[in-house]
XYZ file of C-alpha atoms in Angstrom:
372
model
C 49.819 -84.849 30.240
C 50.982 -86.466 27.009
C 51.742 -84.284 24.006
C 48.986 -86.067 22.057
C 46.363 -84.951 24.578
C 44.223 -82.254 22.874
C 44.219 -78.771 24.366
C 41.025 -77.540 25.993
C 39.609 -74.025 25.873
C 38.495 -72.101 28.951
C 34.911 -73.022 27.978
C 35.482 -76.781 27.874
C 33.292 -77.540 30.928
C 30.507 -75.345 29.510
C 30.484 -77.262 26.219
C 30.318 -80.596 28.020
C 27.522 -79.389 30.311
C 25.584 -78.388 27.170
C 26.030 -81.920 25.789
C 28.252 -80.902 22.892
C 29.711 -83.499 20.547
C 33.438 -82.807 20.862
C 36.110 -83.361 18.208
C 39.870 -82.958 17.881
C 40.497 -79.926 15.679
C 44.090 -78.771 15.098
C 45.121 -80.270 18.432
C 42.203 -78.722 20.357
C 39.150 -80.464 21.801
C 36.369 -78.394 20.214
C 32.567 -78.566 20.053
C 31.399 -79.945 16.697
C 27.710 -79.451 17.419
C 25.404 -79.168 20.430
C 22.286 -80.584 18.781
C 21.337 -80.307 15.117
C 23.975 -78.605 12.980
C 21.198 -77.559 10.551
C 19.346 -75.810 13.392
C 22.556 -74.102 14.514
C 23.266 -72.987 10.927
C 19.742 -71.621 10.466
C 19.905 -69.815 13.823
C 22.965 -67.862 12.625
C 21.270 -67.000 9.315
C 17.995 -65.858 10.902
C 18.735 -65.017 14.562
C 22.126 -65.472 16.253
C 24.719 -68.068 17.206
C 27.430 -68.118 19.882
C 30.791 -69.714 19.053
C 33.910 -70.579 21.049
C 36.878 -69.770 18.783
C 39.542 -69.878 21.471
C 41.618 -72.276 19.353
C 42.621 -69.450 16.999
C 46.230 -68.271 17.285
C 46.882 -64.755 18.579
C 50.296 -63.205 18.024
C 51.107 -59.666 19.190
C 53.644 -57.566 17.283
C 54.858 -54.417 19.022
C 57.624 -51.858 18.747
C 58.739 -48.845 16.696
C 59.152 -50.998 13.573
C 56.119 -53.266 14.054
C 54.457 -51.911 10.893
C 57.654 -52.241 8.863
C 58.119 -55.833 10.052
C 54.553 -56.789 9.111
C 54.885 -55.088 5.709
C 57.981 -57.213 5.098
C 56.571 -60.457 6.531
C 53.055 -60.332 5.030
C 51.732 -59.609 1.527
C 49.399 -56.771 2.607
C 50.027 -53.082 3.175
C 49.780 -53.206 6.948
C 51.315 -49.779 7.618
C 48.266 -48.222 5.910
C 45.795 -49.840 8.346
C 44.413 -47.195 10.715
C 44.411 -47.672 14.485
C 41.210 -49.516 15.386
C 40.882 -51.142 11.966
C 41.579 -54.686 10.752
C 42.726 -56.226 7.480
C 42.468 -59.634 5.861
C 45.871 -60.663 4.515
C 48.188 -63.618 3.964
C 51.648 -64.779 4.918
C 53.485 -66.488 2.065
C 56.658 -68.481 1.554
C 59.535 -67.119 -0.505
C 58.126 -69.101 -3.483
C 54.712 -67.420 -3.084
C 52.951 -70.437 -1.540
C 50.359 -69.508 1.102
C 51.428 -70.341 4.674
C 48.187 -68.985 6.149
C 45.482 -66.386 5.749
C 45.268 -63.935 8.633
C 43.395 -61.044 10.139
C 45.606 -58.256 11.483
C 44.167 -55.711 13.932
C 45.985 -52.451 14.579
C 45.398 -51.907 18.293
C 47.659 -48.857 18.709
C 50.263 -46.880 16.756
C 52.954 -49.514 17.381
C 50.855 -52.542 18.405
C 49.216 -55.156 16.197
C 47.288 -58.357 16.881
C 47.786 -61.052 14.235
C 45.156 -63.814 14.289
C 46.171 -67.067 12.611
C 44.244 -70.264 11.932
C 44.556 -72.826 14.733
C 46.279 -75.388 12.497
C 48.913 -72.853 11.388
C 49.446 -70.787 14.540
C 52.877 -72.234 15.327
C 53.985 -71.968 11.675
C 52.950 -68.308 11.554
C 54.589 -67.576 14.903
C 57.854 -69.188 13.754
C 57.780 -67.341 10.413
C 57.100 -63.947 12.015
C 59.789 -64.544 14.648
C 62.320 -65.470 11.949
C 61.365 -62.516 9.752
C 61.679 -60.076 12.685
C 65.490 -60.242 12.565
C 66.877 -56.734 12.053
C 63.598 -54.975 12.930
C 63.070 -53.008 16.139
C 59.952 -55.012 16.950
C 58.895 -57.850 19.226
C 56.818 -60.883 18.223
C 54.946 -62.367 21.175
C 53.019 -65.626 21.389
C 49.720 -64.594 23.010
C 47.760 -67.781 22.354
C 47.310 -68.391 26.085
C 46.435 -64.754 26.803
C 43.106 -64.823 24.958
C 39.822 -66.666 24.802
C 37.758 -65.779 21.720
C 33.950 -65.785 21.561
C 31.952 -64.901 18.463
C 28.327 -63.772 18.247
C 27.133 -64.016 14.651
C 23.790 -63.373 12.970
C 21.239 -60.597 12.339
C 20.306 -60.337 16.047
C 23.951 -60.097 17.195
C 24.187 -56.260 17.258
C 21.139 -55.990 19.546
C 22.420 -58.769 21.832
C 25.943 -57.346 22.239
C 24.599 -53.777 22.473
C 22.509 -54.790 25.506
C 25.727 -55.709 27.355
C 28.067 -52.850 26.435
C 28.223 -49.081 26.236
C 30.853 -49.273 23.463
C 29.833 -47.476 20.255
C 28.772 -50.507 18.212
C 26.829 -48.375 15.717
C 30.055 -46.559 14.852
C 32.055 -49.798 14.627
C 32.580 -50.614 10.956
C 33.054 -54.053 9.413
C 36.721 -55.071 9.884
C 37.291 -52.747 12.818
C 37.832 -53.297 16.522
C 37.681 -51.264 19.689
C 38.446 -51.879 23.355
C 35.423 -51.916 25.649
C 33.643 -53.965 28.256
C 30.958 -56.540 27.485
C 28.914 -57.664 30.505
C 31.583 -56.018 32.656
C 34.369 -58.037 31.023
C 37.244 -56.104 29.353
C 37.304 -57.101 25.667
C 38.591 -56.250 22.250
C 35.295 -55.981 20.360
C 35.862 -56.710 16.669
C 33.245 -56.566 13.918
C 34.617 -59.532 12.012
C 33.452 -63.070 11.395
C 33.460 -66.126 9.184
C 29.768 -66.773 8.587
C 28.628 -64.242 5.985
C 26.525 -62.515 8.654
C 27.002 -59.390 10.729
C 28.558 -60.162 14.078
C 31.270 -59.625 16.622
C 34.367 -61.451 17.785
C 35.204 -60.794 21.431
C 38.807 -61.262 22.582
C 38.942 -61.625 26.373
C 41.175 -63.113 29.049
C 40.546 -66.863 29.437
C 39.471 -66.400 33.069
C 36.567 -64.214 31.881
C 35.338 -66.569 29.142
C 32.724 -68.511 31.125
C 31.234 -65.365 32.669
C 30.951 -63.716 29.231
C 29.499 -66.853 27.584
C 26.799 -67.035 30.267
C 25.981 -63.329 29.989
C 25.668 -63.558 26.189
C 23.533 -66.694 26.456
C 21.157 -64.939 28.850
C 21.058 -61.699 26.826
C 20.371 -63.637 23.618
C 17.709 -65.954 25.004
C 14.692 -63.922 23.849
C 16.285 -63.348 20.425
C 16.792 -67.084 19.832
C 20.593 -67.210 20.204
C 21.956 -70.759 20.361
C 25.433 -72.204 20.984
C 27.070 -73.257 17.703
C 29.849 -75.718 16.887
C 32.490 -76.042 14.188
C 30.217 -78.078 11.925
C 27.799 -75.235 11.175
C 30.696 -72.770 11.056
C 31.936 -74.769 8.076
C 28.608 -74.753 6.189
C 28.120 -71.037 6.955
C 31.557 -70.063 5.600
C 31.055 -72.347 2.580
C 27.755 -70.645 1.666
C 29.517 -67.273 2.097
C 32.297 -68.400 -0.312
C 35.005 -67.931 2.329
C 38.175 -70.001 1.856
C 39.399 -72.461 4.476
C 43.114 -73.119 4.875
C 43.878 -76.731 3.975
C 40.934 -76.800 1.544
C 40.978 -73.736 -0.726
C 44.391 -72.451 0.431
C 47.736 -74.251 0.798
C 51.480 -73.868 0.330
C 51.099 -75.292 -3.200
C 48.948 -72.299 -4.207
C 49.772 -68.600 -4.442
C 47.112 -65.968 -3.658
C 46.736 -65.529 -7.440
C 45.995 -69.234 -7.911
C 43.314 -68.901 -5.231
C 41.679 -65.896 -6.926
C 42.790 -63.713 -4.003
C 45.545 -61.772 -5.734
C 43.899 -58.558 -4.531
C 45.408 -59.092 -1.057
C 48.956 -58.802 -2.472
C 50.015 -55.138 -2.399
C 52.969 -54.641 -4.749
C 52.652 -50.859 -4.408
C 53.892 -50.850 -0.801
C 57.426 -49.667 -0.173
C 60.332 -52.045 0.195
C 60.748 -55.747 -0.258
C 58.472 -58.385 1.235
C 58.786 -62.141 1.508
C 57.662 -63.707 -1.767
C 57.521 -60.452 -3.762
C 59.473 -61.727 -6.796
C 57.654 -65.073 -6.988
C 54.277 -63.391 -6.518
C 54.986 -60.844 -9.270
C 55.695 -63.782 -11.606
C 52.527 -65.552 -10.415
C 50.501 -62.396 -11.140
C 51.891 -62.245 -14.684
C 51.155 -65.930 -15.270
C 47.613 -65.543 -13.969
C 46.986 -62.546 -16.241
C 48.396 -64.251 -19.349
C 47.044 -67.735 -18.778
C 44.479 -67.985 -15.973
C 45.117 -70.995 -13.748
C 42.258 -73.048 -12.412
C 39.550 -70.770 -11.063
C 37.723 -71.159 -7.745
C 34.011 -71.500 -8.511
C 30.792 -72.504 -6.820
C 28.957 -75.692 -7.773
C 25.297 -76.360 -6.969
C 23.973 -79.918 -7.229
C 21.040 -80.784 -9.418
C 20.606 -83.997 -7.409
C 20.959 -84.915 -3.744
C 24.439 -86.439 -3.557
C 26.974 -84.450 -1.562
C 30.433 -83.751 -3.028
C 33.448 -83.896 -0.727
C 36.939 -82.384 -0.832
C 39.136 -84.192 -3.357
C 36.318 -85.395 -5.646
C 37.118 -84.819 -9.357
C 35.130 -82.243 -11.333
C 34.416 -83.529 -14.855
C 33.142 -82.379 -18.250
C 32.903 -84.442 -21.454
C 34.463 -87.389 -19.633
C 37.598 -85.382 -18.762
C 38.739 -84.241 -15.321
C 38.647 -80.425 -15.340
C 39.132 -79.713 -11.651
C 38.752 -80.773 -8.053
C 36.304 -80.101 -5.234
C 37.917 -78.311 -2.260
C 34.889 -78.113 0.083
C 31.428 -79.618 -0.168
C 28.361 -79.954 2.066
C 24.577 -79.832 2.051
C 23.540 -76.157 2.125
C 20.750 -75.576 4.667
C 20.020 -72.149 3.124
C 19.818 -73.326 -0.511
C 18.362 -76.738 0.340
C 20.841 -78.424 -2.036
C 24.387 -79.800 -1.866
C 27.007 -77.186 -2.776
C 30.763 -77.181 -3.302
C 33.705 -74.932 -3.966
C 36.086 -76.279 -6.578
C 39.095 -75.254 -8.642
C 38.224 -75.808 -12.325
C 39.916 -75.021 -15.639
C 39.305 -71.444 -16.766
C 37.405 -72.735 -19.826
C 34.720 -74.199 -17.559
C 34.647 -71.460 -14.911
C 31.935 -69.142 -16.277
C 28.633 -69.264 -14.373
C 26.137 -71.395 -16.249
C 28.786 -73.461 -18.101
C 26.964 -76.535 -19.383
C 27.931 -80.180 -18.931
C 29.886 -79.909 -15.673
C 29.612 -82.694 -13.111
C 31.280 -84.152 -10.040
C 32.554 -87.714 -10.007
C 30.957 -89.138 -6.862
C 32.214 -92.697 -6.490
C 32.201 -93.338 -10.230
C 28.895 -91.641 -10.982
C 29.033 -88.272 -12.760
C 26.472 -86.143 -10.952
C 25.363 -82.943 -12.756
C 26.274 -79.608 -11.157
C 25.632 -75.995 -12.065
C 28.631 -73.631 -12.092
C 27.789 -70.440 -10.162
C 29.663 -67.331 -9.037
C 30.766 -67.180 -5.390
C 29.433 -66.562 -2.816
C 26.365 -68.807 -2.787
C 24.791 -66.593 -0.138
C 24.911 -62.844 0.521
C 23.136 -61.308 3.483
C 20.730 -58.438 3.009
C 22.427 -55.300 4.271
């Protein structure tokens, strides 16, 4: 097998049998869509969708000093995360640039599961391994130990509940607990990337097909459909959730991205990037950098990443993500714009779409919030 051959998840044959359109994503052959991406998107907003996320990168950190290592390696206060809870955080370079955004689950007193984006999994693994020097902790590459399925949407609690005796009602957002789903041992996490309630199920790859089929059957009456990466992107965009490589990169600090809240200066000891991030925080407070905002089209033309944002004939920013929004029925975008043009309702803002300045309304993120 050549090194350019994309990796396949344990569910590859299932996707092909369902007629999925496959695409290379971060070196993995992944389903883009099974039918209509709009229908898949709307199913997640109104009923439920089933995703294969086995391309995500799982890294286990264990040992007496696992918490201390993660506090040093990441910007968050990981030692304060309770067993069974999860936290959104970031790993930064020494200069404060974002290497990746992560979710860290505390599975036990001295055991953590770090979940990295597929495109950055090796980078994160290498960084954590390098930063572990001098700590009594082990960093383990567990990418091949897990398949990851996600059930997202308002019907997802009822669907998963029908297959498990785990206490889902007691499971808070950003928490996880071990249990069995359809007889399959799983880490059941109440996390997701769609703006809806839902669960991410970490299982052994050999159990993935069995679990997918059980969820499909259990969700049939509720209208659950298989969903690809395409609708995952429009769902996260409507929910104002950043995507690494679009809204986040090594050229931005968390403060540049409007996510300075994830940096915990109050934690004890040094951490990688602390000095640079403290300076970035001061700069952001004194002279706000470009601000991440939402843009809603007045017309029908769709903005794409990299398109200039303009006002009074001047470039004031750049689109980072753009797509038609099935929920709003209009094209939407996230963009970094100058602070002077970042207030919701700012007049005269447009996007340069192939030389034509299309009018856009500046709005606060997210575009969509689910009813609790």
